[in-house]
CSV table of C-alpha atoms in Angstrom, one decimal:
chain,number,residue,atom,x,y,z
A,245,UNK,CA,-103.3,52.5,3.1
A,246,UNK,CA,-101.6,51.9,6.5
A,247,UNK,CA,-99.2,49.4,4.8
A,248,UNK,CA,-98.3,52.0,2.1
A,249,UNK,CA,-97.8,54.7,4.8
A,250,UNK,CA,-95.4,52.4,6.7
A,251,UNK,CA,-93.4,51.7,3.5
A,252,UNK,CA,-93.1,55.4,2.8
A,253,UNK,CA,-92.0,56.2,6.4
A,254,UNK,CA,-89.5,53.3,6.2
A,255,UNK,CA,-88.0,54.6,3.0
A,256,UNK,CA,-87.7,58.1,4.4
A,257,UNK,CA,-85.9,56.8,7.5
A,258,UNK,CA,-83.5,54.8,5.2
A,259,UNK,CA,-82.8,57.9,3.2
A,260,UNK,CA,-82.1,60.0,6.2
A,261,UNK,CA,-79.7,57.4,7.6
A,262,UNK,CA,-77.9,57.1,4.3
A,263,UNK,CA,-77.7,60.9,4.0
A,264,UNK,CA,-76.2,61.0,7.5
A,265,UNK,CA,-73.7,58.4,6.7
A,266,UNK,CA,-72.8,60.2,3.5
A,267,UNK,CA,-72.3,63.5,5.3
A,268,UNK,CA,-70.2,61.8,7.9
A,269,UNK,CA,-68.1,60.1,5.3
A,270,UNK,CA,-67.6,63.5,3.5
A,271,UNK,CA,-66.6,65.2,6.7
A,272,UNK,CA,-64.2,62.4,7.5
A,273,UNK,CA,-62.6,62.7,4.0
A,274,UNK,CA,-62.3,66.5,4.4
A,275,UNK,CA,-60.7,66.1,7.8
A,276,UNK,CA,-58.2,63.6,6.3
A,277,UNK,CA,-57.5,65.9,3.4
A,278,UNK,CA,-56.8,68.8,5.8
A,279,UNK,CA,-54.5,66.7,7.9
A,280,UNK,CA,-52.6,65.5,4.8
A,281,UNK,CA,-51.9,69.1,3.7
A,282,UNK,CA,-51.5,71.1,6.8
A,283,UNK,CA,-47.9,71.8,7.8
A,284,UNK,CA,-46.0,73.8,10.4
A,285,UNK,CA,-45.3,77.5,9.7
A,286,UNK,CA,-41.6,76.6,9.5
A,287,UNK,CA,-42.3,74.2,6.7
A,288,UNK,CA,-44.9,76.2,4.8
A,289,UNK,CA,-43.9,77.2,1.3
A,290,UNK,CA,-43.4,80.9,0.8
A,291,UNK,CA,-43.3,81.7,-2.9
A,292,UNK,CA,-41.3,84.6,-4.4
A,293,UNK,CA,-43.9,87.2,-5.2
A,294,UNK,CA,-43.8,91.0,-5.6
A,295,UNK,CA,-46.1,91.3,-2.7
A,296,UNK,CA,-46.8,88.8,0.1
A,297,UNK,CA,-49.5,89.9,2.4
A,298,UNK,CA,-50.2,88.5,5.9
A,299,UNK,CA,-53.6,89.2,7.5
A,300,UNK,CA,-54.2,89.0,11.2
A,301,UNK,CA,-57.4,87.7,12.7
A,302,UNK,CA,-57.3,90.2,15.6
A,303,UNK,CA,-55.2,93.3,16.4
A,304,UNK,CA,-54.8,92.2,20.0
A,305,UNK,CA,-53.0,88.8,20.1
A,306,UNK,CA,-49.3,88.4,20.5
A,307,UNK,CA,-49.2,85.3,18.2
A,308,UNK,CA,-50.1,87.3,15.1
A,309,UNK,CA,-47.2,89.8,15.7
A,310,UNK,CA,-44.9,86.9,16.3
A,311,UNK,CA,-46.1,85.3,13.0
A,312,UNK,CA,-45.2,88.6,11.3
A,313,UNK,CA,-41.7,88.2,12.5
A,314,UNK,CA,-41.4,84.5,11.7
A,315,UNK,CA,-42.7,84.9,8.1
A,316,UNK,CA,-40.7,88.0,7.4
A,317,UNK,CA,-37.5,86.6,8.9
A,318,UNK,CA,-37.8,83.6,6.6
A,319,UNK,CA,-38.4,85.8,3.6
A,320,UNK,CA,-35.3,87.9,4.5
A,321,UNK,CA,-33.0,84.9,5.2
A,322,UNK,CA,-34.2,82.5,2.5
A,323,UNK,CA,-35.4,84.8,-0.3
A,324,UNK,CA,-33.6,88.1,0.3
A,325,UNK,CA,-36.7,90.2,1.0
A,326,UNK,CA,-35.8,93.5,2.5
A,327,UNK,CA,-39.0,95.6,2.7
A,328,UNK,CA,-41.6,95.4,5.5
A,329,UNK,CA,-44.8,97.4,5.3
A,330,UNK,CA,-47.5,97.6,8.0
A,331,UNK,CA,-51.0,98.9,8.4
A,332,UNK,CA,-49.6,101.9,10.3
A,333,UNK,CA,-48.9,105.6,9.8
A,334,UNK,CA,-46.7,106.4,6.8
A,335,UNK,CA,-44.8,109.1,8.7
A,336,UNK,CA,-44.5,107.0,11.8
A,337,UNK,CA,-43.1,104.2,9.6
A,338,UNK,CA,-40.3,106.4,8.5
A,339,UNK,CA,-39.5,107.1,12.2
A,340,UNK,CA,-39.2,103.3,12.7
A,341,UNK,CA,-37.1,103.1,9.6
A,342,UNK,CA,-34.6,105.5,11.1
A,343,UNK,CA,-34.5,103.4,14.3
A,344,UNK,CA,-33.8,100.1,12.5
A,345,UNK,CA,-31.0,101.9,10.6
A,346,UNK,CA,-29.2,102.8,13.8
A,347,UNK,CA,-31.2,105.9,14.9
A,348,UNK,CA,-31.6,107.1,18.5
A,349,UNK,CA,-34.0,105.6,20.9
A,350,UNK,CA,-35.3,102.2,21.9
A,351,UNK,CA,-37.3,99.5,20.1
A,352,UNK,CA,-40.2,100.3,22.5
A,353,UNK,CA,-40.1,104.0,21.6
A,354,UNK,CA,-40.0,103.1,17.9
A,355,UNK,CA,-43.0,100.9,18.2
A,356,UNK,CA,-45.0,103.8,19.7
A,357,UNK,CA,-44.2,105.8,16.6
A,358,UNK,CA,-46.2,103.5,14.3
A,359,UNK,CA,-49.2,105.6,15.2
A,360,UNK,CA,-51.8,103.2,16.7
A,361,UNK,CA,-52.1,101.7,20.2
A,362,UNK,CA,-52.4,98.2,18.8
A,363,UNK,CA,-48.6,98.3,18.0
A,364,UNK,CA,-47.5,99.6,21.3
A,365,UNK,CA,-46.6,96.1,22.4
A,366,UNK,CA,-43.5,94.1,23.5
A,367,UNK,CA,-44.0,91.8,20.6
A,368,UNK,CA,-43.7,94.6,18.1
A,369,UNK,CA,-40.7,96.0,19.9
A,370,UNK,CA,-39.1,92.6,19.6
A,371,UNK,CA,-39.7,92.6,15.9
A,372,UNK,CA,-38.1,96.0,15.5
A,373,UNK,CA,-35.2,95.1,17.7
A,374,UNK,CA,-34.6,92.1,15.5
A,375,UNK,CA,-34.7,94.3,12.3
A,376,UNK,CA,-32.1,96.7,13.9
A,377,UNK,CA,-29.8,93.9,14.9
A,378,UNK,CA,-30.0,92.3,11.5
A,379,UNK,CA,-29.3,95.6,9.8
A,380,UNK,CA,-26.2,96.1,11.9
A,381,UNK,CA,-24.6,93.1,10.1
A,382,UNK,CA,-25.3,94.4,6.6
A,383,UNK,CA,-24.0,97.1,4.2
A,384,UNK,CA,-26.2,100.1,3.4
A,385,UNK,CA,-27.4,98.6,0.1
A,386,UNK,CA,-28.7,95.5,1.8
A,387,UNK,CA,-30.5,96.7,4.9
A,388,UNK,CA,-34.2,96.1,5.7
A,389,UNK,CA,-36.5,99.1,5.1
A,390,UNK,CA,-39.7,99.7,7.1
A,391,UNK,CA,-42.9,101.5,5.9
A,392,UNK,CA,-46.4,102.3,7.1
A,393,UNK,CA,-49.1,102.3,4.4
A,394,UNK,CA,-51.9,104.0,6.4
A,395,UNK,CA,-52.7,107.7,6.5
A,396,UNK,CA,-54.8,108.3,9.7
A,397,UNK,CA,-52.2,110.5,11.5
A,398,UNK,CA,-50.6,113.9,10.7
A,399,UNK,CA,-47.7,114.8,13.0
A,400,UNK,CA,-44.9,112.5,11.7
A,401,UNK,CA,-45.9,113.1,8.1
A,402,UNK,CA,-45.7,116.9,8.7
A,403,UNK,CA,-42.3,116.5,10.4
A,404,UNK,CA,-40.9,114.5,7.5
A,405,UNK,CA,-42.3,116.9,4.9
A,406,UNK,CA,-41.2,120.1,6.6
A,407,UNK,CA,-37.8,118.7,7.5
A,408,UNK,CA,-37.2,118.3,3.7
A,409,UNK,CA,-38.8,121.6,2.7
A,410,UNK,CA,-36.6,123.6,5.2
A,411,UNK,CA,-33.6,122.2,3.3
A,412,UNK,CA,-34.8,123.1,-0.2
A,413,UNK,CA,-37.2,126.1,0.3
A,414,UNK,CA,-37.2,127.6,3.8
A,415,UNK,CA,-39.7,130.3,3.0
A,416,UNK,CA,-42.2,127.8,1.6
A,417,UNK,CA,-41.7,125.6,4.7
A,418,UNK,CA,-42.3,128.5,7.1
A,419,UNK,CA,-45.5,129.5,5.3
A,420,UNK,CA,-47.2,126.1,5.1
A,421,UNK,CA,-46.1,125.0,8.6
A,422,UNK,CA,-48.3,127.8,9.9
A,423,UNK,CA,-51.2,127.0,7.5
A,424,UNK,CA,-51.2,123.3,8.5
A,425,UNK,CA,-50.8,123.7,12.3
A,426,UNK,CA,-54.5,122.8,12.9
A,427,UNK,CA,-54.0,119.4,11.2
A,428,UNK,CA,-52.5,117.5,14.2
A,429,UNK,CA,-52.8,114.2,15.9
A,430,UNK,CA,-54.1,115.6,19.2
A,431,UNK,CA,-57.3,116.7,17.6
A,432,UNK,CA,-57.4,114.5,14.5
A,433,UNK,CA,-60.8,113.1,15.4
A,434,UNK,CA,-62.2,116.2,17.1
A,435,UNK,CA,-62.2,119.0,14.6
A,436,UNK,CA,-64.8,120.9,12.6
A,437,UNK,CA,-65.0,120.1,8.9
A,438,UNK,CA,-64.3,123.7,8.2
A,439,UNK,CA,-60.9,123.6,9.9
A,440,UNK,CA,-60.0,120.3,8.2
A,441,UNK,CA,-61.1,121.6,4.8
A,442,UNK,CA,-59.0,124.7,5.2
A,443,UNK,CA,-56.0,122.5,5.9
A,444,UNK,CA,-57.0,120.2,3.0
A,445,UNK,CA,-57.0,123.2,0.6
A,446,UNK,CA,-53.6,124.3,1.9
A,447,UNK,CA,-51.9,120.9,1.6
A,448,UNK,CA,-53.4,120.5,-1.9
A,449,UNK,CA,-52.0,123.8,-2.9
A,450,UNK,CA,-48.6,122.9,-1.3
A,451,UNK,CA,-48.5,119.7,-3.3
A,452,UNK,CA,-49.0,121.6,-6.5
A,453,UNK,CA,-46.1,124.0,-5.6
A,454,UNK,CA,-43.8,121.1,-4.8
A,455,UNK,CA,-44.6,119.4,-8.1
A,456,UNK,CA,-44.1,122.7,-10.0
A,457,UNK,CA,-40.7,123.2,-8.4
A,458,UNK,CA,-39.5,119.6,-8.8
A,459,UNK,CA,-36.4,120.4,-10.9
A,460,UNK,CA,-35.3,123.0,-8.4
A,461,UNK,CA,-35.8,120.8,-5.4
A,462,UNK,CA,-34.2,117.7,-6.9
A,463,UNK,CA,-31.1,119.8,-7.8
A,464,UNK,CA,-30.9,120.9,-4.1
A,465,UNK,CA,-31.4,117.3,-2.8
A,466,UNK,CA,-32.1,114.1,-4.7
A,467,UNK,CA,-35.0,112.6,-6.6
A,468,UNK,CA,-35.3,109.9,-3.9
A,469,UNK,CA,-35.7,112.6,-1.1
A,470,UNK,CA,-38.1,114.6,-3.3
A,471,UNK,CA,-40.4,111.7,-3.9
A,472,UNK,CA,-40.4,110.8,-0.2
A,473,UNK,CA,-41.4,114.4,0.6
A,474,UNK,CA,-44.3,114.2,-1.8
A,475,UNK,CA,-45.4,110.9,-0.2
A,476,UNK,CA,-45.5,112.6,3.2
A,477,UNK,CA,-47.6,115.4,1.7
A,478,UNK,CA,-50.0,113.0,0.1
A,479,UNK,CA,-50.5,111.2,3.4
A,480,UNK,CA,-51.5,114.5,5.0
A,481,UNK,CA,-53.9,115.2,2.2
A,482,UNK,CA,-55.4,111.8,2.3
A,483,UNK,CA,-56.1,111.9,6.0
A,484,UNK,CA,-57.7,115.4,5.7
A,485,UNK,CA,-59.9,114.0,2.9
A,486,UNK,CA,-61.0,111.1,5.1
A,487,UNK,CA,-61.7,113.3,8.1
A,488,UNK,CA,-63.1,116.4,6.4
A,489,UNK,CA,-65.1,115.4,3.3
A,490,UNK,CA,-68.0,113.2,2.4
A,491,UNK,CA,-65.6,110.5,1.0
A,492,UNK,CA,-66.7,107.0,2.0
A,493,UNK,CA,-64.2,106.3,4.8
A,494,UNK,CA,-64.1,102.5,4.5
A,495,UNK,CA,-63.6,102.3,0.7
A,496,UNK,CA,-61.4,105.4,0.3
A,497,UNK,CA,-59.0,104.4,3.1
A,498,UNK,CA,-58.5,100.9,1.5
A,499,UNK,CA,-58.0,102.5,-1.9
A,500,UNK,CA,-55.4,104.9,-0.4
A,501,UNK,CA,-53.6,102.0,1.4
A,502,UNK,CA,-53.4,100.0,-1.8
A,503,UNK,CA,-52.0,103.1,-3.6
A,504,UNK,CA,-49.4,103.5,-0.9
A,505,UNK,CA,-48.3,99.9,-1.2
A,506,UNK,CA,-48.0,100.3,-4.9
A,507,UNK,CA,-46.0,103.5,-4.3
A,508,UNK,CA,-43.7,101.6,-1.9
A,509,UNK,CA,-43.1,98.8,-4.3
A,510,UNK,CA,-42.3,101.2,-7.2
A,511,UNK,CA,-40.1,103.5,-5.0
A,512,UNK,CA,-38.1,100.5,-3.7
A,513,UNK,CA,-37.6,99.1,-7.2
A,514,UNK,CA,-36.6,102.4,-8.6
A,515,UNK,CA,-34.2,103.5,-6.0
A,516,UNK,CA,-33.0,100.3,-4.4
A,517,UNK,CA,-33.6,97.6,-7.1
A,518,UNK,CA,-36.0,95.7,-4.9
A,519,UNK,CA,-39.1,94.1,-6.4
A,520,UNK,CA,-40.5,92.2,-3.5
A,521,UNK,CA,-42.1,93.3,-0.2
A,522,UNK,CA,-43.9,91.8,2.7
A,523,UNK,CA,-47.0,93.6,4.0
A,524,UNK,CA,-49.2,93.0,7.0
A,525,UNK,CA,-52.6,94.2,8.3
A,526,UNK,CA,-56.1,93.1,9.3
A,527,UNK,CA,-57.6,90.1,7.5
A,528,UNK,CA,-60.2,92.4,6.0
A,529,UNK,CA,-57.6,94.5,4.3
A,530,UNK,CA,-55.3,91.6,3.1
A,531,UNK,CA,-58.0,89.3,1.7
A,532,UNK,CA,-58.9,89.6,-2.0
A,533,UNK,CA,-62.7,89.4,-2.2
A,534,UNK,CA,-63.9,92.5,-0.3
A,535,UNK,CA,-66.0,90.6,2.1
A,536,UNK,CA,-66.4,93.4,4.7
A,537,UNK,CA,-70.0,94.8,4.8
A,538,UNK,CA,-70.1,98.0,2.8
A,539,UNK,CA,-66.8,97.5,1.1
A,540,UNK,CA,-66.7,97.9,-2.7
A,541,UNK,CA,-63.0,97.0,-3.0
A,542,UNK,CA,-60.6,96.3,-0.1
A,543,UNK,CA,-56.9,96.9,-0.3
A,544,UNK,CA,-56.2,93.2,-1.1
A,545,UNK,CA,-58.6,93.3,-4.1
A,546,UNK,CA,-57.0,96.4,-5.4
A,547,UNK,CA,-53.6,94.8,-5.1
A,548,UNK,CA,-54.8,91.6,-6.7
A,549,UNK,CA,-56.2,93.6,-9.6
A,550,UNK,CA,-52.9,95.5,-10.0
A,551,UNK,CA,-50.4,92.7,-9.5
A,552,UNK,CA,-52.4,89.6,-10.4
A,553,UNK,CA,-50.7,86.4,-9.3
A,554,UNK,CA,-47.8,88.5,-8.0
A,555,UNK,CA,-50.0,89.3,-5.0
A,556,UNK,CA,-50.0,86.4,-2.6
A,557,UNK,CA,-52.4,86.7,0.4
A,558,UNK,CA,-52.0,84.7,3.7
A,559,UNK,CA,-54.9,84.8,6.1
A,560,UNK,CA,-55.0,83.8,9.7
A,561,UNK,CA,-57.5,82.3,12.1
A,562,UNK,CA,-57.7,81.1,15.7
A,563,UNK,CA,-59.8,78.4,17.5
A,564,UNK,CA,-59.9,80.2,20.8
A,565,UNK,CA,-58.6,83.7,21.7
A,566,UNK,CA,-58.3,86.0,24.6
A,567,UNK,CA,-57.3,89.3,23.0
A,568,UNK,CA,-57.0,93.0,23.7
A,569,UNK,CA,-59.3,95.6,22.1
A,570,UNK,CA,-60.9,98.9,23.0
A,571,UNK,CA,-64.3,98.4,24.6
A,572,UNK,CA,-66.8,100.2,22.3
A,573,UNK,CA,-68.9,101.3,25.3
A,574,UNK,CA,-66.2,102.5,27.7
A,575,UNK,CA,-63.3,103.2,25.3
A,576,UNK,CA,-61.0,101.4,27.7
A,577,UNK,CA,-58.6,98.7,26.4
A,578,UNK,CA,-59.5,95.3,28.0
A,579,UNK,CA,-59.5,91.6,27.4
A,580,UNK,CA,-62.2,89.8,25.4
A,581,UNK,CA,-62.6,86.1,24.8
A,582,UNK,CA,-63.9,84.2,21.7
A,583,UNK,CA,-64.2,80.5,21.0
A,584,UNK,CA,-64.8,79.5,17.4
A,585,UNK,CA,-66.5,76.2,17.9
A,586,UNK,CA,-69.7,76.6,15.8
A,587,UNK,CA,-70.5,75.4,12.3
A,588,UNK,CA,-68.5,73.6,9.7
A,589,UNK,CA,-65.5,75.9,9.7
A,590,UNK,CA,-61.9,75.2,8.6
A,591,UNK,CA,-60.6,76.2,12.0
A,592,UNK,CA,-62.8,73.5,13.7
A,593,UNK,CA,-61.2,71.0,11.4
A,594,UNK,CA,-57.8,72.3,12.4
A,595,UNK,CA,-58.8,72.1,16.1
A,596,UNK,CA,-59.3,68.4,15.6
A,597,UNK,CA,-55.6,67.9,14.8
A,598,UNK,CA,-52.9,67.8,17.3
A,599,UNK,CA,-51.1,70.9,16.0
A,600,UNK,CA,-50.9,74.2,17.9
A,601,UNK,CA,-50.1,76.3,14.8
A,602,UNK,CA,-50.5,75.1,11.2
A,603,UNK,CA,-50.6,76.4,7.7
A,604,UNK,CA,-52.7,75.2,4.8
A,605,UNK,CA,-51.7,76.0,1.2
A,606,UNK,CA,-54.8,76.1,-0.9
A,607,UNK,CA,-53.0,75.4,-4.2
A,608,UNK,CA,-51.6,72.1,-2.8
A,609,UNK,CA,-55.1,71.2,-1.4
A,610,UNK,CA,-56.6,71.7,-4.9
A,611,UNK,CA,-55.2,68.2,-5.7
A,612,UNK,CA,-58.2,66.8,-3.9
A,613,UNK,CA,-61.4,67.8,-5.7
A,614,UNK,CA,-63.8,67.2,-2.8
A,615,UNK,CA,-61.7,69.1,-0.3
A,616,UNK,CA,-61.2,72.0,-2.8
A,617,UNK,CA,-65.0,72.2,-3.3
A,618,UNK,CA,-65.3,72.7,0.5
A,619,UNK,CA,-62.6,75.4,0.5
A,620,UNK,CA,-64.6,77.2,-2.2
A,621,UNK,CA,-67.7,77.4,0.0
A,622,UNK,CA,-68.3,80.6,2.0
A,623,UNK,CA,-67.7,80.4,5.7
A,624,UNK,CA,-67.0,82.7,8.6
A,625,UNK,CA,-63.4,83.8,9.2
A,626,UNK,CA,-62.4,85.9,12.2
A,627,UNK,CA,-61.7,89.6,11.5
A,628,UNK,CA,-61.5,91.5,14.8
A,629,UNK,CA,-60.4,95.1,14.7
A,630,UNK,CA,-59.2,97.6,17.2
A,631,UNK,CA,-62.6,97.9,19.0
A,632,UNK,CA,-64.9,95.3,20.3
A,633,UNK,CA,-67.8,94.7,22.7
A,634,UNK,CA,-68.7,92.1,25.3
A,635,UNK,CA,-72.0,91.5,23.4
A,636,UNK,CA,-70.1,90.5,20.3
A,637,UNK,CA,-68.4,87.5,21.9
A,638,UNK,CA,-71.4,85.1,21.4
A,639,UNK,CA,-72.5,86.6,18.1
A,640,UNK,CA,-70.3,85.1,15.3
A,641,UNK,CA,-71.5,87.6,12.6
A,642,UNK,CA,-70.2,90.5,14.7
A,643,UNK,CA,-66.6,89.4,14.6
A,644,UNK,CA,-66.2,87.4,11.4
A,645,UNK,CA,-66.3,87.9,7.6
A,646,UNK,CA,-68.3,85.5,5.4
A,647,UNK,CA,-65.8,84.7,2.7
A,648,UNK,CA,-64.6,81.9,0.4
A,649,UNK,CA,-61.2,80.8,1.9
A,650,UNK,CA,-59.7,79.7,-1.4
A,651,UNK,CA,-60.7,82.9,-3.2
A,652,UNK,CA,-59.9,85.3,-0.4
A,653,UNK,CA,-56.5,83.9,0.4
A,654,UNK,CA,-53.8,81.7,-1.1
A,655,UNK,CA,-53.1,80.1,2.2
A,656,UNK,CA,-54.1,80.4,5.8
A,657,UNK,CA,-52.3,80.0,9.2
A,658,UNK,CA,-54.3,78.6,12.1
A,659,UNK,CA,-53.6,79.2,15.8
A,660,UNK,CA,-55.2,76.9,18.3
A,661,UNK,CA,-54.9,79.2,21.3
A,662,UNK,CA,-54.2,82.9,20.9
A,663,UNK,CA,-53.2,85.0,23.9
A,664,UNK,CA,-53.3,88.8,24.6
A,665,UNK,CA,-50.5,91.1,23.3
A,666,UNK,CA,-48.2,92.5,26.0
A,667,UNK,CA,-48.8,96.2,26.1
A,668,UNK,CA,-45.8,98.6,26.6
A,669,UNK,CA,-45.9,100.8,29.7
């Protein structure tokens, strides 16, 4: 009996050793595969697609804004892309568009118009300054256009809408400016539902009037201006719907953002002959599998369903990051720190290389079956939003999405060390 027991134990030990060797060999092969396919961002292949989306792993690192510029600049110079859209206020985006077309003000002032504090950075101002300088060299038909596809602000949308209505129907503009005065940025998150619903009813009624008088308004302006005015009005209505009804905020907002991206693509194609645009936002909006808890369909999944292979999603990840976010407990903007060193994650394999920033194209990696099987396994990917908490730093589930990299994205960019955005004064 003792002899049999010793034999069984011996066989078990051998099995464990062999399994360990097998795992080590597999991990080594996967590391070699990653190193064979990872390239610098300057050398990554950017296909010509109707929509290329870039997701950022945090809203508070300068590197992800700099990557926005690097990717878009390549698309502009190499593939004649001319449309940039961001997870920012639609009306504010039009203010930025005016600036990059030679409008008054500074790049810093334009960055502050996008609507959210996460964009009030030197890095964003540098991106806008580059767009303006680039546009100065081009004819009107070839200039870059800037859009926001979010709808969580009122003021700039109201300004754009009523600026148009005063030109085509002054009486209507005067009436509804008064009726919508309570829908404003100052109290956007601090209003009773009754006040918001009254504004929602008014803007819904106004949209119906604008649609009914389309022929009159187009004759007094242009179809392009008319359609833009309706987009301003829809943004106001959508925000009031989010703030003042029982609509699921998470899912409804992503649906609205997808619809606005679709509108931008159609508007640009109709009026400027442009099919392609670059969009950027949080990883959780850009990815295609709706991995966020409670999310039925994220913006990226909507766009993937609409555009199919013409939607190309690029995700991002960091190994270590010191980033800016609003402290959930104090509501103050401060620095937080995260180190992604646990588990069998892609970013840890990247960290074992000598690269500071690298890109992995999943289609090219599919040439190696074993590595592709790994890329088709769910793993945590960083997705840090505008708010954070000190308690989250050590709890991976609090700042990551569990997703399948090769299904959520077409490629990913990895940053070894991400540093805080530089806030404007």
